[in-house]
């Protein structure tokens, strides 16, 4: 990788790793939550059909639409049916949206579709791919961001601008897009089977806009994101945020069906101020096959991104270590599950650091070893 990558990744490691260690030291209950969450997620994986059925019933009960997509094409067809000819769409950061190639497909149909996470927005206007699960633009230095914004958004911004001014410039642009949007499409950190709720954790506030301002909210995520209860879903948000270095998270969003009110005689009426439609699309795309295989524990991943910063191969190869958006140690496992891409596992140096820091105690080095020796031939 180039000099710019070395600068960017070293800054990210220095900024992130000590912060996560401090959060976990000062809040020891988070490791207990993580241990409990691992058991709950294992239960879901071992009984996936039952939990999908329960999630469907819960979403329908709350007035939402439920859809199960076999693969990427199926997921995109479902989205097309929901949105019809609506053109203005805002997206929140989601690996599954990249996995199914949603943005490029809908953009090719002439729709005005925008990433609203700052990092994802930069990746979009730079015609790039994300390099990290939670920090998609981690490969871009501040100077590079200034140049990209100058060329694509705002001539008053350049390499020497303050970070605050860069963020302000993007915010001004995105505000117009939120207000014009017909449809908000998000991923999910967790989906609770008992209530059919989608939980999304964030700091920017963009997801709050994406899920509330447009008339239609569609959440698209993998079947692996189901947890048994709403309490487990909140716990996942806390464990994910802490291990990502953001604790407490600025926002935890809950969407359980379309907006509603009970303010007149306590009779529930929908919609109220927020979206009139809510849809959950659960994507399989190879996950149920993986559950039955030696890759099963990979599906416990909560996308905290912590394993990246303990990985010498990621440090060296960056987003080439994996198949974007699934990069880094977890990305090697997920590239195998989703894209049947096994060869990148050869780049792993087996330092073992990823497995040591993983809050879900996924035996990442062992799984990568299996991919390396059994799948690459
Ligand atoms: S594999 Fe573990 S450390 Fe890596 S992103 Fe997933 S949960 Fe986090």
Coordinates of C-alpha atoms and ligand atoms in Angstrom, one line a residue:
X1 CA 0.0 0.0 0.0
X2 CA 1.1 3.6 -0.5
X3 CA 2.5 6.2 1.9
X4 CA -0.9 7.8 2.4
X5 CA -2.4 4.5 3.6
X6 CA 0.5 4.1 6.1
X7 CA -0.2 7.6 7.5
X8 CA -3.9 7.0 7.7
X9 CA -3.9 3.6 9.3
X10 CA -1.2 4.5 11.9
X11 CA -3.3 7.6 12.9
X12 CA -6.4 5.4 13.2
X13 CA -4.7 2.8 15.4
X14 CA -3.2 5.4 17.7
X15 CA -6.6 7.1 18.0
X16 CA -8.7 4.0 18.4
X17 CA -7.0 1.1 20.2
X18 CA -6.2 2.9 23.5
X19 CA -9.6 4.4 23.5
X20 CA -11.3 1.0 23.3
X21 CA -9.1 -0.4 26.1
X22 CA -10.0 2.5 28.3
X23 CA -13.7 2.2 27.7
X24 CA -13.6 -1.6 28.5
X25 CA -11.5 -1.0 31.6
X26 CA -13.8 1.6 33.0
X27 CA -17.0 -0.2 32.1
X28 CA -16.3 -3.9 32.9
X29 CA -20.0 -4.8 32.5
X30 CA -19.6 -4.5 28.8
X31 CA -17.6 -7.7 28.6
X32 CA -20.3 -9.5 30.6
X33 CA -22.9 -8.2 28.0
X34 CA -20.7 -9.5 25.2
X35 CA -20.4 -12.9 26.8
X36 CA -24.2 -13.1 27.2
X37 CA -24.8 -11.8 23.6
X38 CA -22.5 -14.5 22.2
X39 CA -24.8 -17.2 23.8
X40 CA -27.9 -15.5 22.5
X41 CA -26.6 -15.2 19.0
X42 CA -25.5 -18.8 19.0
X43 CA -29.0 -19.8 20.0
X44 CA -30.4 -17.9 17.1
X45 CA -27.9 -19.5 14.6
X46 CA -28.8 -22.9 15.9
X47 CA -32.5 -22.2 15.5
X48 CA -32.5 -19.8 12.6
X49 CA -35.7 -20.9 10.9
X50 CA -37.7 -20.5 14.1
X51 CA -36.2 -17.0 14.8
X52 CA -36.9 -15.8 11.2
X53 CA -40.5 -16.9 11.6
X54 CA -40.8 -15.1 14.9
X55 CA -39.3 -12.0 13.5
X56 CA -41.7 -12.0 10.6
X57 CA -44.7 -12.4 12.9
X58 CA -43.5 -9.5 15.1
X59 CA -42.8 -7.1 12.2
X60 CA -46.3 -7.8 10.7
X61 CA -47.9 -7.3 14.1
X62 CA -46.3 -3.9 14.4
X63 CA -47.7 -2.9 10.9
X64 CA -44.5 -3.3 8.9
X65 CA -43.7 -5.3 5.8
X66 CA -41.5 -8.4 6.1
X67 CA -39.5 -9.8 3.2
X68 CA -36.9 -12.7 3.1
X69 CA -34.5 -12.4 0.2
X70 CA -32.6 -15.4 -1.0
X71 CA -29.8 -13.4 -2.7
X72 CA -28.8 -10.0 -3.9
X73 CA -31.0 -9.9 -7.0
X74 CA -34.0 -11.0 -4.9
X75 CA -33.3 -8.2 -2.4
X76 CA -33.1 -5.6 -5.1
X77 CA -36.3 -6.8 -6.7
X78 CA -38.1 -6.5 -3.4
X79 CA -36.8 -2.9 -3.0
X80 CA -37.9 -2.0 -6.5
X81 CA -41.4 -3.3 -5.7
X82 CA -41.6 -1.2 -2.5
X83 CA -40.3 2.0 -4.0
X84 CA -41.9 1.9 -7.4
X85 CA -40.8 5.0 -9.4
X86 CA -39.7 7.0 -6.4
X87 CA -36.4 8.7 -7.2
X88 CA -35.0 10.4 -4.1
X89 CA -33.3 8.0 -1.8
X90 CA -31.0 8.4 1.2
X91 CA -28.9 5.6 2.6
X92 CA -27.2 4.9 5.9
X93 CA -23.9 3.0 6.2
X94 CA -24.4 -0.7 5.7
X95 CA -22.2 -3.5 4.5
X96 CA -25.2 -5.4 3.3
X97 CA -26.2 -2.6 1.0
X98 CA -22.7 -2.8 -0.6
X99 CA -23.0 -6.6 -0.6
X100 CA -26.1 -6.5 -2.7
X101 CA -24.8 -3.6 -4.8
X102 CA -27.9 -1.6 -4.0
X103 CA -26.6 2.0 -4.6
X104 CA -25.0 1.4 -8.0
X105 CA -28.1 -0.6 -9.2
X106 CA -30.6 2.0 -8.2
X107 CA -28.4 4.9 -9.4
X108 CA -28.2 3.2 -12.8
X109 CA -32.0 3.4 -13.0
X110 CA -31.7 7.2 -12.8
X111 CA -32.6 7.6 -9.1
X112 CA -31.0 10.3 -7.0
X113 CA -29.4 8.2 -4.2
X114 CA -27.0 9.4 -1.6
X115 CA -24.9 7.9 1.2
X116 CA -25.5 10.0 4.3
X117 CA -22.8 8.7 6.6
X118 CA -19.9 11.1 6.2
X119 CA -17.3 8.4 5.4
X120 CA -19.6 6.6 3.0
X121 CA -20.5 10.0 1.3
X122 CA -16.7 10.6 0.8
X123 CA -16.4 7.0 -0.6
X124 CA -19.3 7.7 -3.0
X125 CA -18.1 11.0 -4.4
X126 CA -14.6 9.6 -4.7
X127 CA -16.0 6.6 -6.7
X128 CA -14.2 4.4 -4.2
X129 CA -14.9 1.4 -2.0
X130 CA -15.0 1.3 1.8
X131 CA -11.8 0.1 3.6
X132 CA -13.1 -0.6 7.1
X133 CA -16.5 -1.8 8.5
X134 CA -17.1 1.2 10.7
X135 CA -14.7 3.8 9.2
X136 CA -15.2 3.4 5.5
X137 CA -13.0 6.3 4.6
X138 CA -10.2 5.4 6.9
X139 CA -7.8 5.3 4.0
X140 CA -8.2 9.0 3.2
X141 CA -6.1 11.6 5.0
X142 CA -7.6 14.9 6.0
X143 CA -5.7 16.5 3.1
X144 CA -7.1 14.0 0.6
X145 CA -10.6 14.6 1.9
X146 CA -10.1 18.3 1.4
X147 CA -9.1 17.7 -2.2
X148 CA -12.0 15.3 -2.9
X149 CA -14.5 17.8 -1.5
X150 CA -13.0 20.6 -3.5
X151 CA -13.3 18.7 -6.7
X152 CA -16.8 17.3 -6.0
X153 CA -18.7 19.5 -3.7
X154 CA -17.4 22.8 -2.5
X155 CA -14.7 25.0 -4.1
X156 CA -14.2 26.8 -0.8
X157 CA -12.8 23.6 0.8
X158 CA -9.2 22.5 0.1
X159 CA -6.4 20.5 1.7
X160 CA -5.7 23.1 4.3
X161 CA -9.3 23.6 5.5
X162 CA -10.3 22.8 9.0
X163 CA -12.0 19.4 9.6
X164 CA -15.0 21.2 11.1
X165 CA -15.5 23.2 7.9
X166 CA -15.3 20.0 5.8
X167 CA -18.0 18.4 7.9
X168 CA -20.1 21.5 7.8
X169 CA -20.0 21.6 4.0
X170 CA -21.2 17.9 3.7
X171 CA -23.9 18.5 6.3
X172 CA -25.3 21.5 4.3
X173 CA -25.4 19.3 1.2
X174 CA -27.0 16.3 2.9
X175 CA -29.7 18.4 4.7
X176 CA -31.2 19.1 1.3
X177 CA -31.2 15.4 0.4
X178 CA -32.9 14.4 3.6
X179 CA -35.7 16.9 3.1
X180 CA -36.2 15.8 -0.5
X181 CA -36.0 12.0 0.2
X182 CA -39.0 9.7 -0.5
X183 CA -37.2 6.7 0.8
X184 CA -34.6 6.0 3.6
X185 CA -32.7 2.8 3.4
X186 CA -30.7 1.6 6.3
X187 CA -29.0 -1.5 7.6
X188 CA -29.4 -2.8 11.1
X189 CA -27.1 -3.5 14.0
X190 CA -29.6 -5.9 15.4
X191 CA -33.2 -7.1 14.8
X192 CA -35.2 -8.4 17.8
X193 CA -37.3 -11.4 17.1
X194 CA -39.7 -10.8 20.0
X195 CA -40.7 -7.3 18.9
X196 CA -39.6 -7.0 15.2
X197 CA -37.6 -3.9 16.0
X198 CA -34.6 -2.7 14.1
X199 CA -31.8 -1.2 16.3
X200 CA -29.3 1.2 14.7
X201 CA -26.4 2.7 16.7
X202 CA -24.6 5.9 15.4
X203 CA -23.0 9.1 16.3
X204 CA -23.6 11.4 13.3
X205 CA -27.4 11.7 13.5
X206 CA -27.8 10.8 9.8
X207 CA -29.5 7.5 10.6
X208 CA -32.1 9.4 12.7
X209 CA -32.8 11.5 9.6
X210 CA -32.9 8.6 7.2
X211 CA -35.3 6.6 9.4
X212 CA -37.7 9.5 10.2
X213 CA -37.9 12.1 7.5
X214 CA -38.7 10.0 4.3
X215 CA -42.2 8.5 3.9
X216 CA -40.8 5.0 3.6
X217 CA -38.1 3.4 5.7
X218 CA -36.6 0.1 4.5
X219 CA -34.1 -1.8 6.7
X220 CA -32.0 -4.3 4.8
X221 CA -29.8 -6.7 6.8
X222 CA -28.6 -10.3 7.1
X223 CA -30.4 -13.0 8.9
X224 CA -27.4 -13.2 11.2
X225 CA -28.5 -9.9 12.8
X226 CA -31.5 -11.4 14.5
X227 CA -31.3 -11.6 18.3
X228 CA -34.0 -13.1 20.6
X229 CA -35.2 -9.9 22.4
X230 CA -35.3 -6.2 22.3
X231 CA -33.1 -6.2 25.4
X232 CA -30.5 -8.3 23.5
X233 CA -30.6 -5.8 20.6
X234 CA -29.9 -2.9 22.9
X235 CA -27.0 -4.9 24.4
X236 CA -25.6 -5.5 21.0
X237 CA -25.7 -1.8 20.3
X238 CA -23.8 -1.1 23.5
X239 CA -21.2 -3.8 22.9
X240 CA -20.7 -2.8 19.3
X241 CA -20.3 0.9 20.1
X242 CA -17.9 0.3 23.0
X243 CA -15.7 -2.1 21.0
X244 CA -15.7 0.4 18.1
X245 CA -14.4 3.1 20.5
X246 CA -17.6 5.1 20.7
X247 CA -19.0 4.9 24.2
X248 CA -21.6 6.0 25.0
X249 CA -23.0 6.1 21.5
X250 CA -24.6 9.4 20.7
X251 CA -27.7 7.8 19.3
X252 CA -29.4 4.4 19.5
X253 CA -32.4 4.3 17.1
X254 CA -35.3 1.9 17.4
X255 CA -37.7 1.4 14.5
X256 CA -40.7 -0.9 15.2
X257 CA -43.1 -0.5 12.3
X258 CA -44.3 2.7 10.8
X259 CA -44.9 5.9 12.8
X260 CA -48.0 5.9 14.9
X261 CA -49.9 7.8 17.5
X262 CA -52.3 6.9 20.3
X263 CA -53.1 10.5 21.3
X264 CA -56.8 10.4 20.5
X265 CA -58.7 8.1 22.8
X266 CA -55.5 5.9 23.0
X267 CA -56.5 4.3 19.7
X268 CA -53.4 3.5 17.7
X269 CA -53.4 5.3 14.3
X270 CA -50.7 5.1 11.7
X271 CA -48.9 6.9 10.2
X272 CA -48.2 9.9 12.4
X273 CA -45.4 12.3 11.8
X274 CA -42.7 9.8 10.7
X275 CA -42.7 7.2 7.9
X276 CA -46.0 5.8 6.7
X277 CA -44.3 2.5 5.7
X278 CA -41.7 0.4 7.3
X279 CA -40.2 -2.7 5.7
X280 CA -37.6 -5.2 6.9
X281 CA -35.7 -7.2 4.3
X282 CA -33.7 -10.1 5.7
X283 CA -31.0 -11.3 3.3
X284 CA -29.7 -14.8 3.2
X285 CA -27.1 -14.7 0.4
X286 CA -25.2 -17.8 1.6
X287 CA -25.6 -17.2 5.3
X288 CA -27.8 -20.2 6.0
X289 CA -25.3 -22.5 4.2
X290 CA -22.5 -20.9 6.3
X291 CA -24.5 -21.7 9.5
X292 CA -24.3 -25.4 8.6
X293 CA -20.6 -25.2 7.9
X294 CA -17.3 -24.7 9.8
X295 CA -17.7 -21.0 9.0
X296 CA -20.6 -20.8 11.4
X297 CA -19.1 -18.7 14.2
X298 CA -18.2 -16.0 11.7
X299 CA -21.9 -15.1 11.8
X300 CA -21.5 -14.0 15.4
X301 CA -19.7 -10.9 14.2
X302 CA -21.2 -7.6 15.4
X303 CA -19.1 -5.4 13.1
X304 CA -17.2 -3.5 15.7
X305 CA -14.1 -3.4 13.6
X306 CA -11.8 -4.1 16.5
X307 CA -10.0 -7.0 14.8
X308 CA -8.7 -4.7 12.0
X309 CA -6.4 -2.8 14.3
X310 CA -4.7 -6.0 15.7
X311 CA -4.0 -7.3 12.2
X312 CA -0.6 -6.9 10.5
X313 CA -2.0 -8.1 7.2
X314 CA -4.7 -5.3 7.2
X315 CA -2.1 -2.8 8.2
X316 CA 0.0 -3.9 5.2
X317 CA -2.6 -4.5 2.5
X318 CA -5.5 -2.3 3.6
X319 CA -8.7 -2.9 1.7
X320 CA -7.0 -5.4 -0.5
X321 CA -7.1 -7.8 2.5
X322 CA -10.6 -9.1 1.8
X323 CA -13.3 -8.2 -0.7
X324 CA -14.8 -4.8 -0.1
X325 CA -17.0 -4.1 1.9
X326 CA -15.7 -7.2 3.8
X327 CA -12.1 -6.4 4.5
X328 CA -9.8 -7.1 7.5
X329 CA -9.8 -10.3 9.5
X330 CA -13.6 -10.5 9.7
X331 CA -13.8 -9.6 6.0
X332 CA -11.7 -12.7 5.1
X333 CA -14.4 -14.9 6.7
X334 CA -17.3 -12.9 5.2
X335 CA -15.7 -12.8 1.7
X336 CA -15.8 -16.6 1.9
X337 CA -19.4 -16.7 3.0
X338 CA -20.8 -14.1 0.6
X339 CA -18.6 -13.9 -2.4
X340 CA -17.0 -17.4 -2.2
X341 CA -13.7 -15.6 -2.3
X342 CA -11.1 -17.8 -0.6
X343 CA -7.7 -16.8 -2.0
X344 CA -7.3 -13.6 0.0
X345 CA -7.0 -15.8 3.1
X346 CA -3.5 -16.6 1.8
X347 CA -2.4 -13.1 2.9
X348 CA -3.1 -13.8 6.6
X349 CA 0.0 -14.0 8.7
X350 CA -1.7 -15.7 11.7
X351 CA -0.5 -13.3 14.3
X352 CA -3.6 -14.3 16.3
X353 CA -4.3 -10.7 17.5
X354 CA -7.7 -10.6 15.9
X355 CA -9.0 -13.6 17.9
X356 CA -7.7 -12.1 21.2
X357 CA -9.6 -8.8 20.9
X358 CA -12.8 -10.0 19.4
X359 CA -15.7 -9.4 21.8
X360 CA -17.7 -12.2 20.4
X361 CA -14.8 -14.6 21.0
X362 CA -14.9 -15.7 17.3
X363 CA -11.9 -18.0 16.7
X364 CA -10.9 -15.9 13.7
X365 CA -7.4 -17.3 13.1
X366 CA -8.8 -20.9 13.2
X367 CA -11.6 -20.1 10.8
X368 CA -9.1 -18.3 8.4
X369 CA -6.8 -21.3 8.6
X370 CA -9.7 -23.6 7.6
X371 CA -10.5 -21.2 4.6
X372 CA -6.9 -21.2 3.7
X373 CA -6.3 -25.0 3.8
X374 CA -9.7 -26.4 2.9
X375 CA -11.2 -24.0 0.5
X376 CA -8.2 -22.7 -1.5
X377 CA -7.0 -26.3 -2.3
Ligands
LIG1 S1 -14.8 -10.4 14.0 FE1 -15.0 -9.8 16.2 S2 -13.5 -8.0 16.4 FE2 -13.9 -8.4 14.2 S3 -15.5 -7.0 13.6 FE3 -16.5 -8.9 14.1 S4 -17.0 -8.8 16.3 FE4 -15.6 -7.2 15.9

